[in-house]
Amino acid sequence: MDIQNSDYQSFFGEVKTKIREAQYKALKAVNKELIQLYWDLGKMIVERQMQFGWGKSIIENLSKDLQKEFPNENGFGRSNLEYMKRFYLEYQADTISQPMVGKIGWTHNVIIMQKCKTVEERRFYMIHAKKFGWTKNVLIHQIERKAFEMYLTNQTNFDQLLPENYAHQAHLAVKDNYSFDFLDLADEHSERELEEGFSRRNITKI
């Protein structure tokens, strides 16, 4: 049998698509669990500080102990624990934003907390980061070019013109600098390709 014939190639394409879909679903599930973990840790830190009157030193101590216990994990540094605490404090009363935070990567959440001043601005970037699968560098670029302000004044057309296939950048967006190597995900579209997509279609690069 000639396994290079068109029928086989079509079959192989279907199999590859099925595998990619399963990997993407797995990655989204991992990201959701990671965000939930960080939310829970932030909540626990806040509650224990209130309960026992612990100061900032508890985060330093906790970071050192967690890194000893989980030496292969990258997320338990002091600064990241500080972000977990802030993450919980920022969104504990915001029931609208809470479902959104688990749909984007942790680094995206940190960037949005750092750079966005209002609730409305944060929600805007959460929605669009998920919709278009922005990597963290693209997200930073959009914020620095004031995409939210331009959107409010109808000065941008990226939402209407960005090609749908770039929505599949989402697996890049949630990978960030966390290692999900066990999912063996390939980056089929690079961030450079995403940037080139803006230029080719004359899309406003906000």
PDB file of C-alpha atoms in Angstrom:
ATOM      1  CA  MET A   1       0.000   0.000   0.000  1.00  0.00           C
ATOM      2  CA  ASP A   2       1.236   3.466  -0.850  1.00  0.00           C
ATOM      3  CA  ILE A   3       0.923   5.284   2.478  1.00  0.00           C
ATOM      4  CA  GLN A   4       1.755   8.568   0.795  1.00  0.00           C
ATOM      5  CA  ASN A   5      -1.477   8.650  -1.183  1.00  0.00           C
ATOM      6  CA  SER A   6      -4.050  11.398  -0.704  1.00  0.00           C
ATOM      7  CA  ASP A   7      -6.404   9.256   1.396  1.00  0.00           C
ATOM      8  CA  TYR A   8      -3.667   8.526   3.916  1.00  0.00           C
ATOM      9  CA  GLN A   9      -2.540  12.148   4.022  1.00  0.00           C
ATOM     10  CA  SER A  10      -6.108  13.207   4.735  1.00  0.00           C
ATOM     11  CA  PHE A  11      -6.345  10.579   7.483  1.00  0.00           C
ATOM     12  CA  PHE A  12      -3.031  11.714   8.968  1.00  0.00           C
ATOM     13  CA  GLY A  13      -4.269  15.309   8.971  1.00  0.00           C
ATOM     14  CA  GLU A  14      -7.386  14.299  10.906  1.00  0.00           C
ATOM     15  CA  VAL A  15      -5.315  12.371  13.450  1.00  0.00           C
ATOM     16  CA  LYS A  16      -2.922  15.287  13.932  1.00  0.00           C
ATOM     17  CA  THR A  17      -5.816  17.700  14.426  1.00  0.00           C
ATOM     18  CA  LYS A  18      -7.388  15.389  17.000  1.00  0.00           C
ATOM     19  CA  ILE A  19      -4.124  15.161  18.937  1.00  0.00           C
ATOM     20  CA  ARG A  20      -3.659  18.948  18.876  1.00  0.00           C
ATOM     21  CA  GLU A  21      -7.204  19.472  20.116  1.00  0.00           C
ATOM     22  CA  ALA A  22      -6.653  17.056  23.000  1.00  0.00           C
ATOM     23  CA  GLN A  23      -3.349  18.722  23.910  1.00  0.00           C
ATOM     24  CA  TYR A  24      -4.943  22.147  23.831  1.00  0.00           C
ATOM     25  CA  LYS A  25      -7.807  21.017  26.064  1.00  0.00           C
ATOM     26  CA  ALA A  26      -5.316  19.467  28.473  1.00  0.00           C
ATOM     27  CA  LEU A  27      -3.268  22.647  28.557  1.00  0.00           C
ATOM     28  CA  LYS A  28      -6.336  24.761  29.265  1.00  0.00           C
ATOM     29  CA  ALA A  29      -7.235  22.422  32.111  1.00  0.00           C
ATOM     30  CA  VAL A  30      -3.715  22.653  33.536  1.00  0.00           C
ATOM     31  CA  ASN A  31      -3.795  26.440  33.329  1.00  0.00           C
ATOM     32  CA  LYS A  32      -7.169  26.592  35.074  1.00  0.00           C
ATOM     33  CA  GLU A  33      -5.885  24.416  37.911  1.00  0.00           C
ATOM     34  CA  LEU A  34      -2.717  26.512  38.197  1.00  0.00           C
ATOM     35  CA  ILE A  35      -4.698  29.753  38.481  1.00  0.00           C
ATOM     36  CA  GLN A  36      -6.992  28.139  41.052  1.00  0.00           C
ATOM     37  CA  LEU A  37      -3.967  27.002  43.070  1.00  0.00           C
ATOM     38  CA  TYR A  38      -2.474  30.491  43.055  1.00  0.00           C
ATOM     39  CA  TRP A  39      -5.831  31.973  44.068  1.00  0.00           C
ATOM     40  CA  ASP A  40      -6.105  29.527  46.960  1.00  0.00           C
ATOM     41  CA  LEU A  41      -2.538  30.190  48.120  1.00  0.00           C
ATOM     42  CA  GLY A  42      -3.126  33.934  47.986  1.00  0.00           C
ATOM     43  CA  LYS A  43      -6.295  33.537  50.018  1.00  0.00           C
ATOM     44  CA  MET A  44      -4.551  31.329  52.588  1.00  0.00           C
ATOM     45  CA  ILE A  45      -1.737  33.846  53.020  1.00  0.00           C
ATOM     46  CA  VAL A  46      -4.193  36.717  53.532  1.00  0.00           C
ATOM     47  CA  GLU A  47      -6.315  34.759  55.985  1.00  0.00           C
ATOM     48  CA  ARG A  48      -3.354  33.545  58.056  1.00  0.00           C
ATOM     49  CA  GLN A  49      -1.845  37.008  58.207  1.00  0.00           C
ATOM     50  CA  MET A  50      -5.130  38.331  59.547  1.00  0.00           C
ATOM     51  CA  GLN A  51      -5.635  35.425  61.926  1.00  0.00           C
ATOM     52  CA  PHE A  52      -2.156  35.374  63.457  1.00  0.00           C
ATOM     53  CA  GLY A  53      -0.996  38.910  62.800  1.00  0.00           C
ATOM     54  CA  TRP A  54       1.887  37.692  60.658  1.00  0.00           C
ATOM     55  CA  GLY A  55       3.844  40.326  58.764  1.00  0.00           C
ATOM     56  CA  LYS A  56       5.624  40.226  55.418  1.00  0.00           C
ATOM     57  CA  SER A  57       8.224  37.775  56.717  1.00  0.00           C
ATOM     58  CA  ILE A  58       5.725  34.926  56.403  1.00  0.00           C
ATOM     59  CA  ILE A  59       5.945  35.147  52.616  1.00  0.00           C
ATOM     60  CA  GLU A  60       9.736  34.993  52.682  1.00  0.00           C
ATOM     61  CA  ASN A  61       9.675  31.988  55.018  1.00  0.00           C
ATOM     62  CA  LEU A  62       6.969  30.238  53.024  1.00  0.00           C
ATOM     63  CA  SER A  63       8.866  30.796  49.780  1.00  0.00           C
ATOM     64  CA  LYS A  64      12.065  29.270  51.150  1.00  0.00           C
ATOM     65  CA  ASP A  65      10.256  26.236  52.544  1.00  0.00           C
ATOM     66  CA  LEU A  66       8.221  25.646  49.381  1.00  0.00           C
ATOM     67  CA  GLN A  67      11.295  25.842  47.169  1.00  0.00           C
ATOM     68  CA  LYS A  68      13.031  23.278  49.369  1.00  0.00           C
ATOM     69  CA  GLU A  69      10.000  21.005  49.245  1.00  0.00           C
ATOM     70  CA  PHE A  70       9.374  21.483  45.498  1.00  0.00           C
ATOM     71  CA  PRO A  71      12.824  22.212  44.011  1.00  0.00           C
ATOM     72  CA  ASN A  72      11.689  21.622  40.426  1.00  0.00           C
ATOM     73  CA  GLU A  73       8.801  24.093  40.568  1.00  0.00           C
ATOM     74  CA  ASN A  74       9.337  27.664  39.392  1.00  0.00           C
ATOM     75  CA  GLY A  75       6.284  29.367  40.837  1.00  0.00           C
ATOM     76  CA  PHE A  76       7.063  29.661  44.534  1.00  0.00           C
ATOM     77  CA  GLY A  77       9.526  32.534  44.649  1.00  0.00           C
ATOM     78  CA  ARG A  78       8.871  35.387  47.067  1.00  0.00           C
ATOM     79  CA  SER A  79       7.721  37.818  44.373  1.00  0.00           C
ATOM     80  CA  ASN A  80       5.307  35.287  42.897  1.00  0.00           C
ATOM     81  CA  LEU A  81       3.785  34.609  46.314  1.00  0.00           C
ATOM     82  CA  GLU A  82       3.369  38.365  46.699  1.00  0.00           C
ATOM     83  CA  TYR A  83       1.505  38.390  43.387  1.00  0.00           C
ATOM     84  CA  MET A  84      -0.709  35.528  44.568  1.00  0.00           C
ATOM     85  CA  LYS A  85      -1.671  37.551  47.622  1.00  0.00           C
ATOM     86  CA  ARG A  86      -2.347  40.624  45.503  1.00  0.00           C
ATOM     87  CA  PHE A  87      -4.244  38.495  42.974  1.00  0.00           C
ATOM     88  CA  TYR A  88      -6.676  37.361  45.654  1.00  0.00           C
ATOM     89  CA  LEU A  89      -7.050  40.811  47.186  1.00  0.00           C
ATOM     90  CA  GLU A  90      -7.618  42.469  43.802  1.00  0.00           C
ATOM     91  CA  TYR A  91     -10.347  40.104  42.629  1.00  0.00           C
ATOM     92  CA  GLN A  92     -11.990  38.671  45.748  1.00  0.00           C
ATOM     93  CA  ALA A  93     -14.924  41.078  45.448  1.00  0.00           C
ATOM     94  CA  ASP A  94     -14.953  41.207  41.633  1.00  0.00           C
ATOM     95  CA  THR A  95     -17.293  38.376  40.694  1.00  0.00           C
ATOM     96  CA  ILE A  96     -17.334  39.403  37.021  1.00  0.00           C
ATOM     97  CA  SER A  97     -13.565  39.191  36.553  1.00  0.00           C
ATOM     98  CA  GLN A  98     -13.111  36.002  38.585  1.00  0.00           C
ATOM     99  CA  PRO A  99     -14.235  33.620  35.800  1.00  0.00           C
ATOM    100  CA  MET A 100     -11.960  35.432  33.327  1.00  0.00           C
ATOM    101  CA  VAL A 101      -8.686  35.087  35.235  1.00  0.00           C
ATOM    102  CA  GLY A 102      -8.574  31.317  34.766  1.00  0.00           C
ATOM    103  CA  LYS A 103      -8.862  31.623  30.990  1.00  0.00           C
ATOM    104  CA  ILE A 104      -5.540  33.386  30.510  1.00  0.00           C
ATOM    105  CA  GLY A 105      -2.031  32.551  31.679  1.00  0.00           C
ATOM    106  CA  TRP A 106      -0.634  33.519  35.053  1.00  0.00           C
ATOM    107  CA  THR A 107       1.948  35.842  33.530  1.00  0.00           C
ATOM    108  CA  HIS A 108      -0.876  37.565  31.652  1.00  0.00           C
ATOM    109  CA  ASN A 109      -2.735  38.088  34.914  1.00  0.00           C
ATOM    110  CA  VAL A 110       0.371  39.555  36.538  1.00  0.00           C
ATOM    111  CA  ILE A 111       0.987  41.908  33.599  1.00  0.00           C
ATOM    112  CA  ILE A 112      -2.622  43.103  33.679  1.00  0.00           C
ATOM    113  CA  MET A 113      -2.468  43.683  37.447  1.00  0.00           C
ATOM    114  CA  GLN A 114       0.752  45.639  37.054  1.00  0.00           C
ATOM    115  CA  LYS A 115      -0.170  47.794  34.091  1.00  0.00           C
ATOM    116  CA  CYS A 116      -3.940  48.317  34.148  1.00  0.00           C
ATOM    117  CA  LYS A 117      -5.483  50.851  36.497  1.00  0.00           C
ATOM    118  CA  THR A 118      -9.218  50.237  36.229  1.00  0.00           C
ATOM    119  CA  VAL A 119     -11.467  47.201  36.414  1.00  0.00           C
ATOM    120  CA  GLU A 120     -12.849  47.932  32.942  1.00  0.00           C
ATOM    121  CA  GLU A 121      -9.351  48.099  31.442  1.00  0.00           C
ATOM    122  CA  ARG A 122      -8.371  44.809  33.038  1.00  0.00           C
ATOM    123  CA  ARG A 123     -11.450  43.061  31.750  1.00  0.00           C
ATOM    124  CA  PHE A 124     -10.821  44.398  28.245  1.00  0.00           C
ATOM    125  CA  TYR A 125      -7.337  42.882  28.107  1.00  0.00           C
ATOM    126  CA  MET A 126      -8.461  39.609  29.691  1.00  0.00           C
ATOM    127  CA  ILE A 127     -11.186  39.186  27.074  1.00  0.00           C
ATOM    128  CA  HIS A 128      -8.976  40.011  24.117  1.00  0.00           C
ATOM    129  CA  ALA A 129      -5.939  38.076  25.350  1.00  0.00           C
ATOM    130  CA  LYS A 130      -8.131  34.975  25.473  1.00  0.00           C
ATOM    131  CA  LYS A 131     -10.023  35.685  22.246  1.00  0.00           C
ATOM    132  CA  PHE A 132      -6.914  36.198  20.126  1.00  0.00           C
ATOM    133  CA  GLY A 133      -4.475  34.042  22.069  1.00  0.00           C
ATOM    134  CA  TRP A 134      -2.050  36.893  22.714  1.00  0.00           C
ATOM    135  CA  THR A 135       1.369  35.890  23.984  1.00  0.00           C
ATOM    136  CA  LYS A 136       2.663  37.930  26.893  1.00  0.00           C
ATOM    137  CA  ASN A 137       4.794  40.138  24.637  1.00  0.00           C
ATOM    138  CA  VAL A 138       1.836  40.898  22.402  1.00  0.00           C
ATOM    139  CA  LEU A 139      -0.244  41.705  25.482  1.00  0.00           C
ATOM    140  CA  ILE A 140       2.410  44.128  26.749  1.00  0.00           C
ATOM    141  CA  HIS A 141       2.591  45.689  23.292  1.00  0.00           C
ATOM    142  CA  GLN A 142      -1.175  46.214  23.200  1.00  0.00           C
ATOM    143  CA  ILE A 143      -1.208  47.797  26.659  1.00  0.00           C
ATOM    144  CA  GLU A 144       1.729  50.093  25.891  1.00  0.00           C
ATOM    145  CA  ARG A 145       0.034  51.232  22.681  1.00  0.00           C
ATOM    146  CA  LYS A 146      -3.109  51.960  24.763  1.00  0.00           C
ATOM    147  CA  ALA A 147      -5.434  49.537  22.995  1.00  0.00           C
ATOM    148  CA  PHE A 148      -8.144  50.047  25.611  1.00  0.00           C
ATOM    149  CA  GLU A 149      -8.177  53.822  25.209  1.00  0.00           C
ATOM    150  CA  MET A 150      -8.157  53.479  21.417  1.00  0.00           C
ATOM    151  CA  TYR A 151     -11.021  51.003  21.619  1.00  0.00           C
ATOM    152  CA  LEU A 152     -13.079  53.490  23.642  1.00  0.00           C
ATOM    153  CA  THR A 153     -12.559  56.123  20.976  1.00  0.00           C
ATOM    154  CA  ASN A 154     -13.063  53.692  18.057  1.00  0.00           C
ATOM    155  CA  GLN A 155      -9.543  54.232  16.748  1.00  0.00           C
ATOM    156  CA  THR A 156      -8.658  50.586  16.170  1.00  0.00           C
ATOM    157  CA  ASN A 157      -9.928  47.807  13.930  1.00  0.00           C
ATOM    158  CA  PHE A 158      -7.950  44.829  15.261  1.00  0.00           C
ATOM    159  CA  ASP A 159     -10.998  43.177  16.795  1.00  0.00           C
ATOM    160  CA  GLN A 160     -12.766  42.972  13.453  1.00  0.00           C
ATOM    161  CA  LEU A 161      -9.805  42.161  11.213  1.00  0.00           C
ATOM    162  CA  LEU A 162      -7.514  39.832  13.139  1.00  0.00           C
ATOM    163  CA  PRO A 163      -7.725  36.473  11.328  1.00  0.00           C
ATOM    164  CA  GLU A 164      -9.517  33.713  13.192  1.00  0.00           C
ATOM    165  CA  ASN A 165      -6.653  31.222  12.917  1.00  0.00           C
ATOM    166  CA  TYR A 166      -4.621  33.321  15.329  1.00  0.00           C
ATOM    167  CA  ALA A 167      -7.089  32.451  18.046  1.00  0.00           C
ATOM    168  CA  HIS A 168      -5.191  29.173  18.189  1.00  0.00           C
ATOM    169  CA  GLN A 169      -2.240  31.112  19.622  1.00  0.00           C
ATOM    170  CA  ALA A 170      -3.952  30.516  22.970  1.00  0.00           C
ATOM    171  CA  HIS A 171      -1.727  27.554  23.784  1.00  0.00           C
ATOM    172  CA  LEU A 172       1.266  29.878  23.524  1.00  0.00           C
ATOM    173  CA  ALA A 173      -0.480  32.451  25.672  1.00  0.00           C
ATOM    174  CA  VAL A 174      -1.001  30.119  28.613  1.00  0.00           C
ATOM    175  CA  LYS A 175       2.374  28.385  28.381  1.00  0.00           C
ATOM    176  CA  ASP A 176       4.283  31.562  29.301  1.00  0.00           C
ATOM    177  CA  ASN A 177       7.364  30.673  31.333  1.00  0.00           C
ATOM    178  CA  TYR A 178       5.778  27.678  33.023  1.00  0.00           C
ATOM    179  CA  SER A 179       6.775  24.224  31.886  1.00  0.00           C
ATOM    180  CA  PHE A 180       4.066  21.956  30.529  1.00  0.00           C
ATOM    181  CA  ASP A 181       6.547  19.757  28.699  1.00  0.00           C
ATOM    182  CA  PHE A 182       4.617  16.611  29.522  1.00  0.00           C
ATOM    183  CA  LEU A 183       1.946  17.792  27.083  1.00  0.00           C
ATOM    184  CA  ASP A 184       4.537  17.937  24.292  1.00  0.00           C
ATOM    185  CA  LEU A 185       2.945  20.953  22.655  1.00  0.00           C
ATOM    186  CA  ALA A 186       4.505  22.294  19.482  1.00  0.00           C
ATOM    187  CA  ASP A 187       4.422  26.009  18.761  1.00  0.00           C
ATOM    188  CA  GLU A 188       3.000  25.829  15.252  1.00  0.00           C
ATOM    189  CA  HIS A 189       2.681  29.588  14.979  1.00  0.00           C
ATOM    190  CA  SER A 190       5.447  31.762  16.360  1.00  0.00           C
ATOM    191  CA  GLU A 191       4.960  35.169  17.904  1.00  0.00           C
ATOM    192  CA  ARG A 192       6.817  36.615  14.911  1.00  0.00           C
ATOM    193  CA  GLU A 193       4.169  35.120  12.620  1.00  0.00           C
ATOM    194  CA  LEU A 194       1.492  36.759  14.716  1.00  0.00           C
ATOM    195  CA  GLU A 195       3.192  40.135  14.415  1.00  0.00           C
ATOM    196  CA  GLU A 196       3.604  39.628  10.663  1.00  0.00           C
ATOM    197  CA  GLY A 197      -0.090  38.886  10.437  1.00  0.00           C
ATOM    198  CA  PHE A 198      -0.827  42.394  11.646  1.00  0.00           C
ATOM    199  CA  SER A 199       1.372  43.912   8.951  1.00  0.00           C
ATOM    200  CA  ARG A 200       0.149  41.780   6.054  1.00  0.00           C
ATOM    201  CA  ARG A 201      -3.471  42.700   6.671  1.00  0.00           C
ATOM    202  CA  ASN A 202      -2.852  46.355   7.484  1.00  0.00           C
ATOM    203  CA  ILE A 203      -4.258  45.874  10.945  1.00  0.00           C
ATOM    204  CA  THR A 204      -3.710  48.664  13.424  1.00  0.00           C
ATOM    205  CA  LYS A 205      -0.999  47.423  15.778  1.00  0.00           C
ATOM    206  CA  ILE A 206      -2.276  48.956  18.950  1.00  0.00           C
TER     207      ILE A 206
END
